Amino acid sequence: MNVIAIHRDVFSFEPKVYKVKEGATLADMAKRVSSLPEGWPRHDGDTICINGHPVPRAVWGMVKPKPISKGVKTEVTFHAPPEGDDGGKVLGLVASIGLIALSGGIASGAVLGGLTGATAGKATLLSTALSLAVKATSALALSALAPPPVSESGPSAPEALGRSSLDGNALQPNVPLPRVCGTMRIFPPYVCSPIVYYDRDDEIVEGVAAMAGPHLLEDIRMADAPVGTIDGLEIQTRPGFSGDAAIDLVTQYGFTENVNQQLGQHKLDDNNRFLDPDFTAPLDATPKFMSIGTRGAPDSIQLDFSYPNGSFWNGDDVYKLRVPFRIKMRQKGTTTWTDLPEIHFVQGSLGEVRFSIKFVFQNGQQGRGTCGSHPVGFMSGYAETGAQGDSASGGTVGPAFARWMASSYFTGSGSDDLLSDSSASTTRVYNTDLSEFMATFYLDTATFPKGEYEFRIKRGYTCRDVDFNASSYELFAVKRDFFFYQNNGVVDFIFVGRDQIMDRIFLVRSTIFYNAHPVQQGGNALIAIKAKNVQLNRMSVIASGYVYNWDGSGWNTLTTTSNPAVHLRDVLEGNLTAVPIPNSVIDNDSLVAFRQHCITNNHRINAIMQDTSFEEAAQLCAAAGFGQTYQSEVYGVIWDYDRSAEAPVQVFSDRNLNNFSWSKGFPTQLDGFRITFRDADRDYRQRQIIYPPGATITEQVNYVGPVRDTQAEERAQYDLDVLRYRSVFYSWTSPALAIKCRRGSLVGLNVDFLEEHYASARVMSYVINASGNVFNITLDTEIEPINGINYGVVLVRANGTQSSHRILFFDGQRIRIETSFAPNGLATDDLAIIGEFGSEMRRVIVSDMQPLDRLNWQITAVPEAPEIFQ
């Protein structure tokens, strides 16, 4: 059983409604009402009152208000005075939160607020004013026979503007895939983070998006551009049927971390050659290692670098420029660093230059290093470099610095410390491959177990390639350390200044790769993307979920449809439901009839279901067809329609009911809705309309399902009519063995509290004339008519048939029928309902049934209201 919390901001006219479990403490209630000010309670002025009396804060976690105490309704109010109030006038402030707790529950006929009348015979009157308590849409959700198709998760979030596909449009862990019921433009999530990497001098983007279950995929777009119009973009789709071929456009997955950080260089003064004198220690002005960490245990790791402004000297690309790199690595959690071979990259270009360094984990070593023949790119690698100040060289410079030496893992037998095109057969550099755009280091998992690693990388200063002797590691015939500095006895400097050089290098990103397919095949619609040098915005597709439709004998036809009944059936027993409902307990006849009802009335469901509960998904489908799910001995659906030509399936009177009450609600008075829906004519973008046009007192509602303004208007008109004609609730109890109806049934009510001229009785006997027709009936009780009233009787037979007849006159327990009639199974103990002819009973529709115990049920009903359909 729930109680209702209504929140109204101090200066707002639109309340917010919350359900709170009965028996909750005041502290629990405060947590449930999320619209309280942030950090509430903030100061002494923040108070909770019960019927106007403040409750000490120390006992908020212990006090559990009863809905009704000693016959008086309990009202709990939450007070949130503005910041800065001294707290001394708490009760003088307008309460911004009101909690109205009323026993019985909304579903069983009790309503928000209200004045409770005295018991009158077997009936109780509850006259209720909702205009200050709940919004009209909240009243509909609580009382309508077909609640509005509005998601429990609240209004749809504003549509995001187009953005890069790399900005996190990826499915979060443990979040379900979306499913389209009907047809909708959807922004499908990527099943793993899209990866971005360099392939030679091209930038590649890869990703795979998915939706739950099979879908028809049409009109795939990037922002507003059809994918077929985008150069460099490849698309591959799979509808999601069993037996679909695997995606082969994208066969790996991973994670890209954008770095966009410049590699440090020597700190120089204004002449771009001398070390900056602001650094008292010269080493402080030399390049420092940049650190990069990785995650997981990938199969490979790639670092992408860029010269965003090119690599050139003196304003042209005549000369190629050489830059050396040194790299260290270690597994996270260890302390020992492994030094890799020093590698040199050569390039001369006025435009952007891209290159990568990759680390590949494999079983076994790669062996002697390789370096292909190419005019630019990674031109050389060193197991050991020359040392500045080495007296064995042709000339010496100081100060002296230790030479760089690669770990023994990267060195082997050979006579040459250099790895280049000319020394490929003699080099002692191992497990290294140098190509034009990529330097690759192969890591044997026996030495480097897969896991998370840390890398450190730094660059040296730039020189012209023609000035450097790669074999002897000499720049202008002298071994120099590109990563430190020289000293001529006066100043510290680097040999090649930067005044004529453009050589800024950025580490753009770090990407990890797993050599496995990103998607396990099996019943999900897939869209694989691979793009080259394309800035991608969010991807969208018009998707239609495949479901099994009724073919006249079974749910056998796999197709796309917007029929709510077909999708409701799929929710109940489809393979996308975690625990499908067994077919044996599904009311198939109601689903088939509901499907035809939706066809006849053109009701449609077009919605995206994601992270939606089983109950909410089923109810959204039912509500789209102006229906509601029910669960009793079977799972089925009821729906609202014009029942004027139907007879009640059961009649209730004082012979088979007890504890009758009725309540009337007065929802917020309005003359229209501000409707938000997804408009198919506008490519399923959000659209807002006011219905009816010109309405001035309106309320916001977000409909799930309608995708045309006519559909949204039809639903709004229905909801307005329900508010107008179905604001009365009837409630009673009845013995379980006497109940023949169920939720959604049309029944009759004949009680003295509703009808002024009322009576009910049982048939004891009847008399048949010579024609075999009934003309005289004896009842089990004497009826005392009022003069001037035209009476009639409705005979409710045990076989389920009913007939209505005008009464000519009363004679004690006997009634004389004006026009005789065939018995048609009339029997003793059949129910006779007596009242004004043509109005012998109130026609109502059962909206809810709840068991009270093993013998009795609580029944709630609403007016038939044929005006809704006129």
Short mmCIF file of C-alpha atoms in Angstrom, two decimals, residues 516-832:
data_model
loop_
_atom_site.label_atom_id
_atom_site.label_comp_id
_atom_site.label_asym_id
_atom_site.label_seq_id
_atom_site.Cartn_x
_atom_site.Cartn_y
_atom_site.Cartn_z
CA ALA A 516 38.82 -10.36 -30.88
CA HIS A 517 35.49 -9.58 -32.47
CA PRO A 518 33.74 -6.78 -30.57
CA VAL A 519 30.36 -8.52 -30.69
CA GLN A 520 29.30 -12.01 -29.78
CA GLN A 521 26.93 -13.02 -32.56
CA GLY A 522 23.43 -13.86 -31.48
CA GLY A 523 20.18 -12.07 -32.18
CA ASN A 524 21.20 -8.40 -32.06
CA ALA A 525 21.06 -5.87 -34.88
CA LEU A 526 24.54 -4.52 -35.65
CA ILE A 527 25.96 -1.52 -37.49
CA ALA A 528 29.72 -1.58 -38.03
CA ILE A 529 31.51 1.65 -38.94
CA LYS A 530 34.98 2.19 -40.30
CA ALA A 531 35.93 5.68 -41.38
CA LYS A 532 39.11 7.16 -42.79
CA ASN A 533 39.96 10.81 -42.09
CA VAL A 534 36.33 11.64 -41.30
CA GLN A 535 35.05 13.60 -38.32
CA LEU A 536 31.98 11.62 -37.33
CA ASN A 537 28.97 13.00 -35.51
CA ARG A 538 26.40 10.85 -33.76
CA MET A 539 25.05 8.04 -35.85
CA SER A 540 21.32 7.49 -36.18
CA VAL A 541 19.18 4.96 -38.01
CA ILE A 542 15.49 4.43 -38.63
CA ALA A 543 14.97 1.07 -36.97
CA SER A 544 11.91 -1.16 -36.89
CA GLY A 545 11.88 -4.09 -34.49
CA TYR A 546 11.03 -7.48 -35.96
CA VAL A 547 8.31 -9.38 -34.10
CA TYR A 548 6.12 -12.40 -34.71
CA ASN A 549 2.67 -11.33 -35.91
CA TRP A 550 -0.63 -13.22 -35.81
CA ASP A 551 -1.39 -15.10 -39.05
CA GLY A 552 -4.85 -16.35 -38.16
CA SER A 553 -3.74 -19.49 -36.37
CA GLY A 554 -0.61 -18.51 -34.46
CA TRP A 555 2.11 -15.91 -33.90
CA ASN A 556 4.15 -17.20 -36.82
CA THR A 557 4.88 -14.31 -39.22
CA LEU A 558 8.15 -12.50 -38.58
CA THR A 559 7.68 -8.92 -39.70
CA THR A 560 7.82 -5.28 -38.65
CA THR A 561 4.70 -3.60 -37.37
CA SER A 562 3.57 -0.79 -35.10
CA ASN A 563 0.60 -2.74 -33.73
CA PRO A 564 0.76 -2.42 -29.91
CA ALA A 565 -0.71 -5.89 -29.33
CA VAL A 566 2.03 -7.61 -31.31
CA HIS A 567 4.76 -5.87 -29.33
CA LEU A 568 2.94 -6.52 -26.06
CA ARG A 569 2.94 -10.22 -26.87
CA ASP A 570 6.68 -9.98 -27.68
CA VAL A 571 7.33 -8.34 -24.30
CA LEU A 572 5.41 -11.07 -22.50
CA GLU A 573 6.97 -14.13 -24.07
CA GLY A 574 9.68 -12.96 -26.49
CA ASN A 575 13.30 -14.00 -26.07
CA LEU A 576 14.32 -10.45 -25.08
CA THR A 577 12.50 -10.80 -21.77
CA ALA A 578 14.79 -12.17 -19.08
CA VAL A 579 12.13 -14.59 -17.80
CA PRO A 580 9.44 -14.93 -20.51
CA ILE A 581 5.89 -15.64 -19.43
CA PRO A 582 4.91 -19.23 -20.31
CA ASN A 583 2.47 -19.36 -23.17
CA SER A 584 0.13 -21.47 -21.08
CA VAL A 585 -0.62 -18.56 -18.73
CA ILE A 586 -1.03 -15.89 -21.41
CA ASP A 587 -4.55 -14.90 -22.40
CA ASN A 588 -3.97 -15.35 -26.10
CA ASP A 589 -7.57 -14.58 -27.01
CA SER A 590 -7.32 -11.14 -25.43
CA LEU A 591 -4.09 -10.41 -27.34
CA VAL A 592 -5.64 -11.46 -30.65
CA ALA A 593 -8.72 -9.35 -30.00
CA PHE A 594 -6.56 -6.42 -28.84
CA ARG A 595 -4.56 -6.69 -32.06
CA GLN A 596 -7.76 -6.37 -34.11
CA HIS A 597 -8.92 -3.47 -31.93
CA CYS A 598 -5.65 -1.65 -32.68
CA ILE A 599 -6.01 -2.33 -36.41
CA THR A 600 -9.61 -1.07 -36.44
CA ASN A 601 -8.77 2.10 -34.55
CA ASN A 602 -5.30 2.64 -36.08
CA HIS A 603 -3.58 2.58 -32.69
CA ARG A 604 0.22 2.38 -32.94
CA ILE A 605 3.27 1.98 -30.75
CA ASN A 606 6.50 3.65 -31.84
CA ALA A 607 8.93 3.82 -28.96
CA ILE A 608 12.44 3.01 -27.81
CA MET A 609 12.66 0.65 -24.85
CA GLN A 610 15.95 0.75 -22.95
CA ASP A 611 16.58 -0.13 -19.33
CA THR A 612 12.82 -0.49 -19.07
CA SER A 613 11.21 -2.87 -16.60
CA PHE A 614 9.08 -5.72 -17.85
CA GLU A 615 5.99 -4.14 -16.32
CA GLU A 616 6.65 -0.69 -17.78
CA ALA A 617 7.40 -2.01 -21.26
CA ALA A 618 4.23 -4.10 -21.26
CA GLN A 619 2.11 -1.22 -19.97
CA LEU A 620 3.52 1.24 -22.54
CA CYS A 621 2.54 -1.15 -25.33
CA ALA A 622 -0.93 -1.63 -23.86
CA ALA A 623 -1.45 2.11 -23.25
CA ALA A 624 -0.55 2.88 -26.87
CA GLY A 625 -3.65 0.85 -27.80
CA PHE A 626 -5.76 2.59 -25.13
CA GLY A 627 -5.42 -0.48 -22.92
CA GLN A 628 -3.92 -1.78 -19.73
CA THR A 629 -2.28 -5.05 -18.81
CA TYR A 630 -3.74 -7.33 -16.20
CA GLN A 631 -2.30 -10.19 -14.20
CA SER A 632 -4.49 -12.70 -12.44
CA GLU A 633 -4.55 -16.40 -13.21
CA VAL A 634 -3.39 -15.35 -16.68
CA TYR A 635 -1.51 -12.45 -18.23
CA GLY A 636 -3.60 -10.43 -20.64
CA VAL A 637 -4.82 -7.00 -21.64
CA ILE A 638 -8.00 -4.98 -21.36
CA TRP A 639 -8.76 -1.91 -23.41
CA ASP A 640 -11.22 0.95 -23.43
CA TYR A 641 -13.91 1.09 -26.10
CA ASP A 642 -17.56 1.97 -26.57
CA ARG A 643 -19.64 -0.70 -24.75
CA SER A 644 -23.05 0.92 -25.30
CA ALA A 645 -24.36 -2.12 -27.19
CA GLU A 646 -23.14 -4.64 -24.60
CA ALA A 647 -24.91 -6.03 -21.57
CA PRO A 648 -23.09 -6.14 -18.21
CA VAL A 649 -21.40 -9.44 -17.51
CA GLN A 650 -22.56 -9.22 -13.88
CA VAL A 651 -24.82 -7.10 -11.71
CA PHE A 652 -23.93 -6.20 -8.14
CA SER A 653 -26.54 -5.30 -5.53
CA ASP A 654 -26.90 -5.67 -1.77
CA ARG A 655 -27.44 -9.39 -2.48
CA ASN A 656 -23.82 -9.90 -3.53
CA LEU A 657 -21.80 -6.88 -2.29
CA ASN A 658 -20.86 -5.19 0.94
CA ASN A 659 -18.99 -2.10 2.18
CA PHE A 660 -19.93 0.00 -0.80
CA SER A 661 -18.35 3.47 -1.12
CA TRP A 662 -17.79 6.00 -3.81
CA SER A 663 -15.43 8.91 -4.22
CA LYS A 664 -15.23 11.77 -6.63
CA GLY A 665 -12.02 13.51 -7.61
CA PHE A 666 -11.61 16.99 -9.00
CA PRO A 667 -8.27 17.03 -10.87
CA THR A 668 -6.53 20.21 -11.86
CA GLN A 669 -8.91 22.20 -14.02
CA LEU A 670 -7.41 22.59 -17.47
CA ASP A 671 -8.62 22.95 -21.01
CA GLY A 672 -5.75 21.31 -22.89
CA PHE A 673 -2.32 19.72 -22.96
CA ARG A 674 1.12 20.83 -24.12
CA ILE A 675 2.12 17.60 -25.82
CA THR A 676 5.68 16.52 -26.55
CA PHE A 677 6.10 13.58 -28.93
CA ARG A 678 8.43 12.24 -31.62
CA ASP A 679 7.19 13.46 -34.99
CA ALA A 680 7.77 11.01 -37.85
CA ASP A 681 7.20 13.85 -40.35
CA ARG A 682 10.18 15.62 -38.80
CA ASP A 683 12.50 12.64 -38.81
CA TYR A 684 11.33 11.57 -35.34
CA ARG A 685 12.60 14.74 -33.69
CA GLN A 686 10.82 16.02 -30.61
CA ARG A 687 7.89 18.29 -31.35
CA GLN A 688 5.51 20.13 -29.06
CA ILE A 689 1.93 21.06 -29.86
CA ILE A 690 -0.97 22.46 -27.86
CA TYR A 691 -4.23 20.58 -27.98
CA PRO A 692 -6.87 21.71 -28.49
CA PRO A 693 -5.51 24.73 -30.37
CA GLY A 694 -6.04 27.90 -28.38
CA ALA A 695 -6.12 26.17 -24.99
CA THR A 696 -4.90 28.52 -22.28
CA ILE A 697 -4.84 26.41 -19.09
CA THR A 698 -2.58 23.58 -20.15
CA GLU A 699 -0.37 20.92 -18.65
CA GLN A 700 2.79 19.33 -20.04
CA VAL A 701 2.63 15.67 -21.07
CA ASN A 702 5.22 13.54 -22.88
CA TYR A 703 3.57 10.80 -24.93
CA VAL A 704 5.45 7.62 -25.82
CA GLY A 705 4.06 5.98 -28.93
CA PRO A 706 2.32 8.63 -31.07
CA VAL A 707 4.49 9.83 -33.97
CA ARG A 708 1.91 11.95 -35.81
CA ASP A 709 0.13 15.02 -34.56
CA THR A 710 -3.23 13.34 -35.28
CA GLN A 711 -2.26 10.38 -33.08
CA ALA A 712 -1.10 12.67 -30.26
CA GLU A 713 -4.28 14.73 -30.51
CA GLU A 714 -6.46 11.62 -30.44
CA ARG A 715 -4.75 10.47 -27.26
CA ALA A 716 -5.01 13.91 -25.68
CA GLN A 717 -8.74 14.12 -26.44
CA TYR A 718 -9.26 10.75 -24.79
CA ASP A 719 -7.34 11.83 -21.69
CA LEU A 720 -9.30 15.08 -21.46
CA ASP A 721 -12.57 13.17 -21.74
CA VAL A 722 -11.51 10.69 -19.07
CA LEU A 723 -10.79 13.60 -16.71
CA ARG A 724 -14.20 15.03 -17.52
CA TYR A 725 -16.37 11.90 -17.41
CA ARG A 726 -14.52 9.42 -15.19
CA SER A 727 -13.70 11.30 -12.02
CA VAL A 728 -15.91 9.02 -9.90
CA PHE A 729 -14.67 5.79 -8.30
CA TYR A 730 -16.93 3.06 -6.93
CA SER A 731 -15.62 0.53 -4.47
CA TRP A 732 -17.14 -2.52 -2.78
CA THR A 733 -16.34 -5.98 -1.50
CA SER A 734 -17.87 -9.18 -2.75
CA PRO A 735 -17.55 -12.89 -1.92
CA ALA A 736 -15.07 -14.60 -4.21
CA LEU A 737 -17.55 -17.31 -5.19
CA ALA A 738 -20.05 -14.64 -6.33
CA ILE A 739 -17.67 -12.89 -8.72
CA LYS A 740 -18.05 -13.56 -12.44
CA CYS A 741 -16.28 -10.43 -13.70
CA ARG A 742 -12.63 -9.45 -13.95
CA ARG A 743 -10.75 -6.23 -14.53
CA GLY A 744 -12.09 -4.49 -17.62
CA SER A 745 -15.54 -6.09 -17.38
CA LEU A 746 -18.71 -4.06 -17.82
CA VAL A 747 -20.87 -4.62 -14.72
CA GLY A 748 -24.03 -3.14 -13.26
CA LEU A 749 -24.45 -1.54 -9.83
CA ASN A 750 -27.79 -1.29 -8.03
CA VAL A 751 -27.49 0.11 -4.52
CA ASP A 752 -29.70 2.53 -2.64
CA PHE A 753 -26.81 4.95 -2.29
CA LEU A 754 -26.73 5.46 -6.09
CA GLU A 755 -30.35 4.95 -7.13
CA GLU A 756 -33.22 6.67 -5.37
CA HIS A 757 -35.82 4.06 -6.40
CA TYR A 758 -34.01 0.85 -5.82
CA ALA A 759 -34.64 -2.76 -4.90
CA SER A 760 -33.07 -6.14 -5.45
CA ALA A 761 -34.47 -9.61 -4.85
CA ARG A 762 -34.28 -13.25 -5.80
CA VAL A 763 -36.77 -15.04 -8.05
CA MET A 764 -38.83 -17.58 -6.07
CA SER A 765 -41.17 -18.62 -8.88
CA TYR A 766 -42.88 -17.40 -12.02
CA VAL A 767 -46.09 -18.03 -13.97
CA ILE A 768 -46.28 -18.88 -17.66
CA ASN A 769 -49.28 -18.06 -19.83
CA ALA A 770 -50.82 -20.19 -22.56
CA SER A 771 -48.14 -19.04 -25.01
CA GLY A 772 -45.36 -20.28 -22.73
CA ASN A 773 -44.28 -16.76 -21.79
CA VAL A 774 -43.57 -15.38 -18.33
CA PHE A 775 -46.01 -12.70 -17.14
CA ASN A 776 -45.98 -12.99 -13.35
CA ILE A 777 -42.93 -13.33 -11.04
CA THR A 778 -42.81 -13.95 -7.30
CA LEU A 779 -39.81 -12.50 -5.44
CA ASP A 780 -38.30 -13.40 -2.09
CA THR A 781 -39.11 -9.97 -0.63
CA GLU A 782 -41.97 -7.53 -0.75
CA ILE A 783 -41.48 -4.38 -2.83
CA GLU A 784 -43.10 -1.11 -1.78
CA PRO A 785 -43.35 1.08 -4.90
CA ILE A 786 -43.72 4.84 -4.95
CA ASN A 787 -46.63 6.22 -6.91
CA GLY A 788 -45.80 7.94 -10.16
CA ILE A 789 -42.60 6.01 -10.83
CA ASN A 790 -42.34 3.91 -13.96
CA TYR A 791 -40.56 0.75 -12.71
CA GLY A 792 -38.66 -1.93 -14.55
CA VAL A 793 -36.87 -5.12 -13.67
CA VAL A 794 -33.62 -6.60 -14.98
CA LEU A 795 -33.48 -10.38 -14.64
CA VAL A 796 -29.94 -11.71 -14.29
CA ARG A 797 -29.95 -15.42 -15.04
CA ALA A 798 -27.49 -17.98 -13.80
CA ASN A 799 -26.65 -18.82 -17.42
CA GLY A 800 -25.28 -15.29 -17.88
CA THR A 801 -28.13 -13.79 -19.95
CA GLN A 802 -30.07 -10.70 -18.91
CA SER A 803 -33.34 -9.18 -19.93
CA SER A 804 -35.10 -5.92 -19.04
CA HIS A 805 -38.89 -5.63 -18.64
CA ARG A 806 -41.38 -2.92 -17.71
CA ILE A 807 -43.41 -3.66 -14.55
CA LEU A 808 -47.17 -3.19 -14.88
CA PHE A 809 -47.91 -3.29 -11.11
CA PHE A 810 -46.72 -4.66 -7.76
CA ASP A 811 -48.71 -7.01 -5.53
CA GLY A 812 -46.74 -7.68 -2.37
CA GLN A 813 -43.96 -10.05 -3.38
CA ARG A 814 -45.34 -10.46 -6.89
CA ILE A 815 -44.68 -8.28 -9.92
CA ARG A 816 -46.75 -8.26 -13.09
CA ILE A 817 -44.81 -7.84 -16.32
CA GLU A 818 -46.33 -5.50 -18.90
CA THR A 819 -45.25 -7.64 -21.88
CA SER A 820 -44.77 -11.36 -21.36
CA PHE A 821 -41.52 -12.93 -22.46
CA ALA A 822 -39.94 -16.32 -23.09
CA PRO A 823 -38.16 -17.69 -19.98
CA ASN A 824 -34.85 -18.30 -21.79
CA GLY A 825 -33.49 -20.22 -18.82
CA LEU A 826 -35.04 -18.14 -16.04
CA ALA A 827 -34.76 -20.09 -12.81
CA THR A 828 -35.40 -19.75 -9.11
CA ASP A 829 -32.76 -17.81 -7.19
CA ASP A 830 -31.92 -15.67 -10.26
CA LEU A 831 -31.29 -12.03 -9.37
CA ALA A 832 -33.97 -9.39 -9.99
#
